[in-house]
Each structure stands twice: as C-alpha cells, then as structure tokens.
Amino acid sequence: MLYIASALSPTPILDTLRVKGLTGPDSISLVVAKPNRIEIWDVNEAGLTFSADLELWGSVVGISLVENTEVPGLKPHLLVLLGPPDAHLLLLSFQLEPSPSLIVTSSLALSPPTPTLRRAEFFNGVISQGFTALVSLWVGVVSCIEIDVEKEKEAKRRRSNRVQRLVFKDNFNINLREHNLLHLAFLPSSSPQNEPTLSFLWLSSNSTLHLQARRLAAKSRTFNELSKAVDVVMPTGKTSVEDDTDFNDIPLSCPAARRVVPVDSEHMLVIGDEHTCLYNLSFTPQSPQISRGSLSSSQGPKSPRGANTQRSPQNDMMGGSGKRRKSSAAGSRSGLEVGERWNLKPLWRVRQGFGTVLSATVLETHASGASVLIGDECGRLTCISWETQPTRFLLGEEDRYGCQTQNVCQIAPPSSLTYLDNGYLFLSSGCSDSSLVNLQIPSGSESCGSSASPTRGIPIRKGKGRASGQSADFADVEDSTTGLTSIKERWTNLAPVRDFDVVREEGGGISHLVVASGVSNSNSLRIIRSGVGLEDLVTIEGIEGITDLWPVASSNGSPLLLGSTPTSTFVLQIEPEITAVDIPDSIASRPTLSAAVLESSLVQITACGVVLWSDLASGNQAGNWEVPNGEEIVAGHICGSLVAVARRRGKVDIISASSNGLQLLVSYEAGAEVASLAVIQLPTLPSPIIAVATWEKEILVYALDQIQAGASVVTSLSESFPSLGTLTSTSGVQLIAGSDDGSMITYDLEPSGDQGEIVMKGKRLASLGNRPLKLCQTAGLAVGEDQIVAVGLTERMSVVFESSDRIDFSTASRKDIVAAANIPTTAFGHVIALASGTGLSFTRVNSLKKLSVSTMDTGDRTANKIISMTTQKLLALGTVSRVLESQTGDVLQSSYIELRDPTTLDLHVDLRLKDREEVTCLQEVLFKEDYYLAVGTAILPNDEDLDSLLSINESSLYAQSGRLLLVAPEQDASSGEWKLKIVHSKDVPGPVNDIASIHGFLAIAAGSTVTTVKATGDHSFLEVCDTFSSVFVAQHLLVVPPTKLHSTPRLIVGDGMRSLCVLEVDLALATVWSEDKDMATHQVMALQNVKDQGQGCIIADGHSNLLTFRLDESLESAASFGLHEDVVRFRQGSLVPPSSAPETMTPDLLFATADGRIGIIGELTTAASQTMNDLQRNMARYHKGPGGMDWKTWRRGGTELVTKDTAGFVDGDFIQRFLDTSLVSAADAEKMLNGTNAHEHVGKLGPDGHGKVDVERADVLRVLEAAAGLY
C-alpha cells in the first residue's frame, strides 16, 4: 500500500476581499482564498497579522462577501464556492471563542441539472448582493441561492451564546441561452428593495460579444431584460470586418472584452485586451408603439477579435486548468414590459495597451467621476480616472469626460487587486509572489477637470495591423503618467510550476529541489530545502579546534559562552560586545567535558573531577570532587543540582551540587565502558532518572532511588547497533539517543515497573544523517509554540524540537558543525552559537519549517524544462522568453538552453536556439561511454502561433517538426568558463516529447512514434534503428528496471491520449516490439517508476487522478487516488534519508502539481499498512470536513461520468488530522479506534506476522509521527 502526503500545500492566491467588522467591531480584514484554504488576516499598523484559517476539502473556485445592511449586530459572512467533483457552496463566519476560527454556518451541495452537462468554460464563480447569491458552474445554468438569518429556535438548539448567523434558505436554477458566459456582475443597488440588476457579457454563436443589463426576479425565478443587447465590438452600427481591420477606427469598439467592472448603479467599465469603454445605463421613457420592438440581440458580422475569447490566458495566471471552448448557442429573448425602456450605451473609450486584464478594482467613486485600477497578464498596473464635464446646456450637446490613464508600475500579473487603506494595495497573484504594495499615484484632478487638454488623434497602424498610442471617443485624454510603488511584504507562491528536479549531494543523498515556475514577466527558480530558517548575526574566524560549547553566566548574570578544545578551555563574553574573558590557568589549562550554571556558581566537569567555581575571574572554588589517581572521567552530564560522571571501566558516580559544595550521593558499576550519560529531572517523577549508554549495544536506565537502595532490576534498551553519541532529555519523560549511523531514537519512558524500575512504553527512530550523531542540548530556546530541545550534528546539522507534545526534527543548510549551544541575549533573544573547524558563528532561528523556499527571479525567461546533471554537477534548463508588446500586440519570442550552478543558480552559459524553436524535453544520457545533454525541441510553423503560446505555453499543440540535439557541456581549464557544444543535430517529424537511454541506445518519443537511434563512428551522426508507431501520442518514456520475470530493462510509453504501452527493446539491434498495452483513455500527464509490492509505475492522468500499474506477468491496474490537481512531474527521491523510518515507510517519490503542491509517495510496511488502512476507514466514517464534506467523496477519482473510489492509497493529509486534538476530540478518537464492531478495531499484525492484534492510541500516534517525520 502507498502513502501519499503533502510537504507543501498549494500557494497561489486566487482572490482576496477587504471586509469591515469581520473579526471585531472596527476591524478591517483581508480574506485570502487559496486553492484549498481560506485565510483571515487583520489589517493594522504593523501590516497584515494572521487571525484564522480553514482548510477545505475541495478546490476553491470563487469567494464573495455577504454584507449585512438590515439586521443589527450581524457580522459579515463569506461565501466560498468549491468546484466539482463534489461542488459545494459554503457560508462562513468568524468566531472568537473558544479560539479565533472560521466556522461553516451553512453548506449547500451543487449538482448539474443533467449528469452530462459540461462545466462552464469562461466564467466560474460566485457573486452576491444583499442576501442573494449567484453561482455559475455549468454551461447554460446559473444557480440562485437565497440567504436568510438563522431562526432563533435553531440558534438555541445549536449553541448557548445564540450569536446570529446566516444560513441558506432556498436554491433554484435559472437556464440561460447564452452558453458562453464571459462575465457576470451585480450593479450597486441604490435601494435594498429594488430587484438586483446585473450585467451580462457573453459570446454568441456567431462570435459576437454582447453586453446587456438584466434584473433578477426571484419570485418568477428568471432574469428580465432591462436593456437591449449591445455588440461591444461594434456598438454604433454594423461595420464590415476583415482580418486586417483596425478596431481603433471603429468608434467606441472594445474587442476581446472579457470583464465588466460596475462603478455605480448607472455606470460600468467594459475592459478588453486593448481598450476600456465606459457604458451608461439610463432610464428612457418610450411610447407603447416603439416599445413593441424586440430587444433580442442583433446578429452582427463575425468579429475576428471576438474569437480570441476561445483561449483563456488566465489558466496559468489563476493557477487553474481551464477547458477549450467546444460549442456555443444563442437565441432570442423576450422584451420588457410595454412603456419601460433602459438604454445601455457607451460614453467614451481609452486605450490601455495590449494585454488581457486579469483583475480590476475601484479605487474611488464620486458624483462626477471615478478611478479604477486594472492589472493585465503582463503585470502592468494602469489607473483610469475620469471626470464629467457638463456641456448639455450648450446647444443640447452631450456631456464630455476628462480622462487620464496612468501607468502605475509593472509587477506580477494579478489574480485580484484589493485596496486596503491609506494607499496600500494587496496584489494577489496566481503565477508569482503576491505583494503588499504602497501606491503613490499622481493626482489626476488637474487633467480631469474642466480645462481638459485637446483630444489626441489616433495614430496609424503599426506592427501586425494594430495601433499604438491613446484612443478616445467622446472624451479628452491626458498623457499617461507614471506612478510610484514600493513593496512592503512579499508572499511566496510556487505556482504555476513548470518543472522541477532533485539536486543530489556527493554521497547520493538529496541536497535540495529546484523548481521552475512562473509565467509572463514573473518567472523564477526556487530552491526548496528540507530545513530550518537561519539568520547569521555574527561570525568570528580564527578560533580553531573547538569540540564543545556550553552557555554559562558571570556573577552579575551577564551571558557567557564556555568552549572546550582538546587541550584547553576558554570563555567569551557575549554582551555588550564579544570579547575573551581572562580566566585562571586552573580553568583554562584543561579541556572541559561538561559545564552548567548552578545558582551563581559554575559546575565544570573535567577528566580529573568536578569543580564548583564561585567566581570565574578570580578562580575561587566553592567545592571540588576529584577521582583517585590513575582514574579518568570519560563522560558527564549536569541537570539541575545533579551531576553524573562516568569513569573508565564503567564506574558511575552521582553527585549533588549546591552553593555549599559537592557531595557524592552514590556510586555503582555499569558493567561496561560508558559512552555517554543523561539525567532526567521532572516534578512529575518520583525520582530522577539516570541513563547510561555503553559500548556494549545497550542503554541502561535507572531511577536514582533504585541505585541508592541497591536494587538489582535495571532497564536495558538494547539496539542492533552500537550506541555512540550523547544523550539528552526533553520536557516529557522521554530520552533521545544518537547512534553511530546517524539515527536518532526517541524513547517514551515511565517509572511504572513492579519494583520501581523504568518501563519503556515505545520508541521512534529517525535518520538525521549517516555519520555518528552528536546531540547538543539547547533548553529554553523557543520558536513560536515549538520548543527546541537539541541540535543534532552529523555530516549536516538538524534541529530537534518538541511540537504538540511530540519530538520532531528539521534539517538546516549547515555542514561541518562540531558543537552548538543556546545563548540568551538582550538584543536578539535566544541565539545559537555554532562552532566549525575554523571559527564561531552566532545564529538566530527564524523558523522551523519542514521546507524552506528561496527565490531567484528570472524576469521574462520561463524555464519550461529542468534537469540536474549529477555527473557534471550542473543544472540544465530549457527557457523561453515571450514578451507581449503593449503598443503593437506583437509577441517576441526567443528560446535558450542554459547551464547554471545547481546550488547558487548562477548562470554559466546559455545557447540561443533557432527562431520559433522551443525546448520540450531535457535528459542527461550515457551514450557510448560519454555523458551528454540530450535536448528535444519543437519548431512552430509560423509566427501567428506565438499568440496562442503566450496563453497556453504548450508548443507541442502547434509544432509540426522538432530536433534532437546532443549537447556536450565543456569547461575551459584555465578560465573556468563553460560553453555548450552541439555534437549532433537531427531533424524529427514532430515535436520531441521525451528522450530515454536504454541498452546504450537512445529512444525518442516524437509525435505518434517511438524511435530508437544509435551512434556510428565517432559520434558524428545518429542512425535510426527502429520505429514503433502503435501509439496515439508518444508523450512520456520510462525505463523500467529488471524484475524477477524480466531480466532486462523495458521501455514504457505514456500515451497522451490513451494509457500505457510496454515495449521490449532488443539488446543488440535496438528493434522495438510491443509486449503489453492498456487502451483506457487516461491521457498520461506524468509517468514514473514506483514500488508497491513489487515493481510498478505510476501515472497522473488527464482527469487529475493518480493511478498505479503492476508490471508482473502483464500490465495490471493497481491503486487509484483522486488528487484533483494536475501533476507536472514525478521525481525519484525523498525529502529526508529514505531509511529515516524503516519500520513504517520507505519514501521514494516526489511530485509537484501546477498549483505548487509538493508531495511525497512511499511504500508502507505491512505492519504500518494494516494500522493506517484501518484508521483511514474508520476516520472516513466519523470525521467530516468543513460543511459536512465526506472524505470518500472528496478523494473519489475517475472521470466526470464514471467515478472511482480511492483504493491502494493512504491519504496522509487526512489521517494526520488524528494527531490534532483541536480537530479530533478524545471521544471521536475513541470511536475511530474501535470502529462499529470488533472487526473494525484499528489493529496491527500479530507477533508472528499473521493475524491482527488491537492497538492503543499511543501505538497509532507513534506510527503517524514516524510517517510525519519523513516530510
């Protein structure tokens, strides 16, 4: 059975809302919607402060605010729309008691009217006004939801405080003939009693764009047309449109309109990919004769720019995966009542430049104008401001408008723009980091006043038949000005992930991950490490040979650092500056084994004995205990007033220390040479515990009372490997042991033996490295709610901390550290002193995240493919730069092959490819005893396809040919500079989708064929050996290692339209033939080897499922999991050493999704599978998600028409909730352990490996904690 879990949750921000009074009477909050989470951040003087969050079991499609204007004391509520397969609408409220949290007050399941109804292609979301909400999820249907205040009797029944909440009252569907709905928005209402007015923007069946105002009649459950439908491309009349038509010449035309921004109850902005047009909705009395005319939409000629709406460039921007438009439908609509007419007409138009607008927000509105901020796909923020200039009193002329467009800045393409207060704007992004920005927009009052500048003319066409410069109709436009911005906060976002790879260390372990992400002008390379966030404060060079460090204090309480070398001891003063302290030779002349502060004195253990120093500077002693001549202390530990020392030949002494001196309490024989000691003193313990690690593969654990009473019963913790390293204790009755193979063992101890002996209740093992593990105690150091208890030192550094009553660890990006100590300071709080072979550094721990992310921005260069070349310690990337010229609409593209340093990401060299050529795959291959970089490319047939690539970033959809390149990286020995040499280039009929090396040959997946090639002569050219063409789309190649039934590697082809095909490749001739095939329509998106009771493979299909196949006698389906996210890549590897928890799981796969989720997959042991599978089954019955969501339904896979339950996977994100007492109460945990009958009780395998034995809660916790420690 396989275990799957998330190491990093999705990071893009889909939408944000500014809400007043949500967390308090006068509070201002920012609501943040991520793909699976809603977060609340309070806006205050310090910036954004986290308040609460709620993890959802579904994919967030949209959010909306339900504001209260009628009921006193009712807090604002939030609407959250979750998309299929388990579509729900949730109503959320914030509560302070018992802790700040988001709660679901009402939940509504949404389903299509007919099972085969496909999902809406353009507008998916929820909008609301007052207590009415509209949901668009399916083609031709809008769901109307009515909201009401919860009845008082229901409030009394549910809770004692009877706080008023909102709940869903009614739900009904309204059919639409406009199947291609582009945008839907409520117009601000002048009175709550009025029927809500909405703006509809849609694409008709003949590709014309229409805008219309309608009213929602809830009683009749329909939309009543309020105005005629206006063709926004040709609003003033029908015009002949050709392919080279310049829409700047068509008055008030707004081609490729996709968004409507309501400004007030009478005005709305219609925003296209080049222009913005202001429309006015006004009441016009009509005579009965005129009003009989039909208000049905006119059928205008086809608009080429309107057809651009078929491809949504917001897929990457919003972090989602949209669909292509398949069909559209249109029809006539009935008119309004006789005598009632509303006129919807354009007033003016401005040109903001090419680029699809992704988000817009109204900054200011007043009686005579407004200001709106828009952000487009290229990251440009533009402010459009206007003022009305009354001229109607002159000869009956219409009003004119003074307008101004201001280029504010260029930043990340926004998914939403939310103005907070005092010039601060939160820019959320689905394709780059989100930002808190301080806007400084120049005032537009002068340019928008009555003395406006003359109207600018429209320039002639440029570029591809498109115009540049300002364009206005019935408006005076001021020259564009540039504003100023400063970024105050930056929120990391990995999405959209393009590719990632694993960078390995010299020993083969994983160093870090490199993730390529971004789109447009906001691209980046991210380094993801499993580790701690450290900040260096001070570094001291020149102190060599340090073996140990301890925090001590002077007589006045100022912090000191005591260090030991193999021959001496030194003391450093920390504050006000770091200086050496003069100490007597009696202290400095010998090395220290252990030291600690006792009241105002210093306890020091040396090889000769224990000394109690009352004054370091003068060398005054308060007590002294020495070993007899000829004997030597080899280990020691100090805990409070107890001092434990071990002499050679296994003799242990326990000494009591006080300000009056030192007193020997007891001595005893351990029976073997001692490696290390630990003392545990707790108020809950009847007697202190002494732990002694020997060189005889055991740890002896005593209670002090036992030793003093001469009891013979001793607890022995025997291990299969010698225990070497230090021991330390934590705040619980736990013991941490470091072994010589880098493992850390945590023992749960309890003094509950029949004769007072210590009983081991359980243990957990984790791997912190490969070298002997040294544990340096760091008591008193806290990061947030977590307590750091030790620093583990092997070939790398790890921080061991206590979180939620369990021991965990996180790796730091530091090597060659030999000692560590925690030092309290007044300026920086607690810092860690780290000793290396050459000096000291003082470091502050900023975070204990399991994963830390660092970013390198690459601007407009998108890395679509990435591969780590382990043999040459290089990082190879296939990058493409696409720039949309805002004035002409031209797309400028250039592609490169890059070599970078895998650790620093510094660029070594890049090689530019041919025009219209793009890298589609990279692979490091061993070919004829040499390592090469094999590069596959796709070549576009013409320049016109570049417009489409700017939106979808998928060249293989348009390419008709490609190339295979063998590239040799070469480094100049004298200068160290790198260069890329193309050894061979081979044209391929079709884009090269993947490359693999098998039996010394190259296999190339291009188009619908798999071709094997070999090198001839001196590698000067490649010769085709064989071609296999029985696949639809040869998308992925995978070499499967030998198995018991197959002694040679095989080749698996992942079909982009179907499933898998297993191929045999001849060892000598490289001929290819099919061995087995699966013809299901899975649409393989990613492919990799996996181990699950034998050799197998795993795929991510086109329906967002994970599927595994066994490769035994035949290709056999195995496990399935409904992930509901698009997997970009699988990679072999793990975030921690695979041997960290061998009794639970072996992690061997990493995956990344387009939304930025980093996950692990591993094979569970038989014992762990039994326990976790039982727990998952019982939790699925008793534990529900927010809004009563069912886990089985949420993780159900398959397709929209044929679903399939999850099988063969344990959902780690789900069962790890069992550890969280705030989510699972003690009573619920007991139900989950017991099940409904004896057969459902959570169990484990019997002692003989067969049968089933019931387990206790502590046993389940240990298994879950061991699994959680792997990510």
PDB file of N, CA and C in Angstrom, residues 432 517-525 856-863:
ATOM      1  N   SER A 432       2.805  34.273  -9.547  1.00  0.00           N
ATOM      2  CA  SER A 432       4.018  34.839  -8.974  1.00  0.00           C
ATOM      3  C   SER A 432       3.751  35.132  -7.512  1.00  0.00           C
ATOM      4  N   SER A 517       9.129  27.976 -12.055  1.00  0.00           N
ATOM      5  CA  SER A 517       7.733  28.392 -12.010  1.00  0.00           C
ATOM      6  C   SER A 517       7.590  29.785 -12.594  1.00  0.00           C
ATOM      7  N   GLY A 518       6.340  30.151 -12.864  1.00  0.00           N
ATOM      8  CA  GLY A 518       6.052  31.493 -13.331  1.00  0.00           C
ATOM      9  C   GLY A 518       5.476  31.532 -14.729  1.00  0.00           C
ATOM     10  N   VAL A 519       5.159  32.746 -15.169  1.00  0.00           N
ATOM     11  CA  VAL A 519       4.612  32.989 -16.484  1.00  0.00           C
ATOM     12  C   VAL A 519       4.798  34.474 -16.776  1.00  0.00           C
ATOM     13  N   SER A 520       4.715  34.837 -18.050  1.00  0.00           N
ATOM     14  CA  SER A 520       4.792  36.232 -18.463  1.00  0.00           C
ATOM     15  C   SER A 520       6.100  36.860 -18.001  1.00  0.00           C
ATOM     16  N   ASN A 521       6.024  37.963 -17.274  1.00  0.00           N
ATOM     17  CA  ASN A 521       7.235  38.656 -16.821  1.00  0.00           C
ATOM     18  C   ASN A 521       7.627  38.278 -15.405  1.00  0.00           C
ATOM     19  N   SER A 522       6.922  37.333 -14.789  1.00  0.00           N
ATOM     20  CA  SER A 522       7.153  36.975 -13.389  1.00  0.00           C
ATOM     21  C   SER A 522       7.548  35.512 -13.288  1.00  0.00           C
ATOM     22  N   ASN A 523       8.776  35.218 -13.699  1.00  0.00           N
ATOM     23  CA  ASN A 523       9.294  33.853 -13.651  1.00  0.00           C
ATOM     24  C   ASN A 523      10.385  33.760 -12.596  1.00  0.00           C
ATOM     25  N   SER A 524      10.607  32.554 -12.107  1.00  0.00           N
ATOM     26  CA  SER A 524      11.583  32.382 -11.045  1.00  0.00           C
ATOM     27  C   SER A 524      12.054  30.941 -10.983  1.00  0.00           C
ATOM     28  N   LEU A 525      13.202  30.771 -10.358  1.00  0.00           N
ATOM     29  CA  LEU A 525      13.723  29.470  -9.963  1.00  0.00           C
ATOM     30  C   LEU A 525      13.712  29.433  -8.443  1.00  0.00           C
ATOM     31  N   MET A 856      14.959  32.931  -6.858  1.00  0.00           N
ATOM     32  CA  MET A 856      15.782  33.701  -7.783  1.00  0.00           C
ATOM     33  C   MET A 856      14.894  34.106  -8.951  1.00  0.00           C
ATOM     34  N   ASP A 857      14.621  35.394  -9.072  1.00  0.00           N
ATOM     35  CA  ASP A 857      13.772  35.883 -10.153  1.00  0.00           C
ATOM     36  C   ASP A 857      14.518  35.842 -11.481  1.00  0.00           C
ATOM     37  N   THR A 858      13.825  35.397 -12.527  1.00  0.00           N
ATOM     38  CA  THR A 858      14.411  35.325 -13.865  1.00  0.00           C
ATOM     39  C   THR A 858      13.700  36.238 -14.860  1.00  0.00           C
ATOM     40  N   GLY A 859      12.841  37.110 -14.381  1.00  0.00           N
ATOM     41  CA  GLY A 859      12.197  38.082 -15.267  1.00  0.00           C
ATOM     42  C   GLY A 859      11.270  37.436 -16.261  1.00  0.00           C
ATOM     43  N   ASP A 860      11.463  37.744 -17.547  1.00  0.00           N
ATOM     44  CA  ASP A 860      10.563  37.216 -18.581  1.00  0.00           C
ATOM     45  C   ASP A 860      11.057  35.900 -19.172  1.00  0.00           C
ATOM     46  N   ARG A 861      12.076  35.272 -18.573  1.00  0.00           N
ATOM     47  CA  ARG A 861      12.531  33.961 -19.042  1.00  0.00           C
ATOM     48  C   ARG A 861      11.837  32.854 -18.258  1.00  0.00           C
ATOM     49  N   THR A 862      11.052  32.065 -18.969  1.00  0.00           N
ATOM     50  CA  THR A 862      10.327  30.962 -18.358  1.00  0.00           C
ATOM     51  C   THR A 862      11.101  29.671 -18.576  1.00  0.00           C
ATOM     52  N   ALA A 863      11.450  28.998 -17.489  1.00  0.00           N
ATOM     53  CA  ALA A 863      12.130  27.703 -17.581  1.00  0.00           C
ATOM     54  C   ALA A 863      11.060  26.615 -17.660  1.00  0.00           C
TER      55      ALA A 863
END
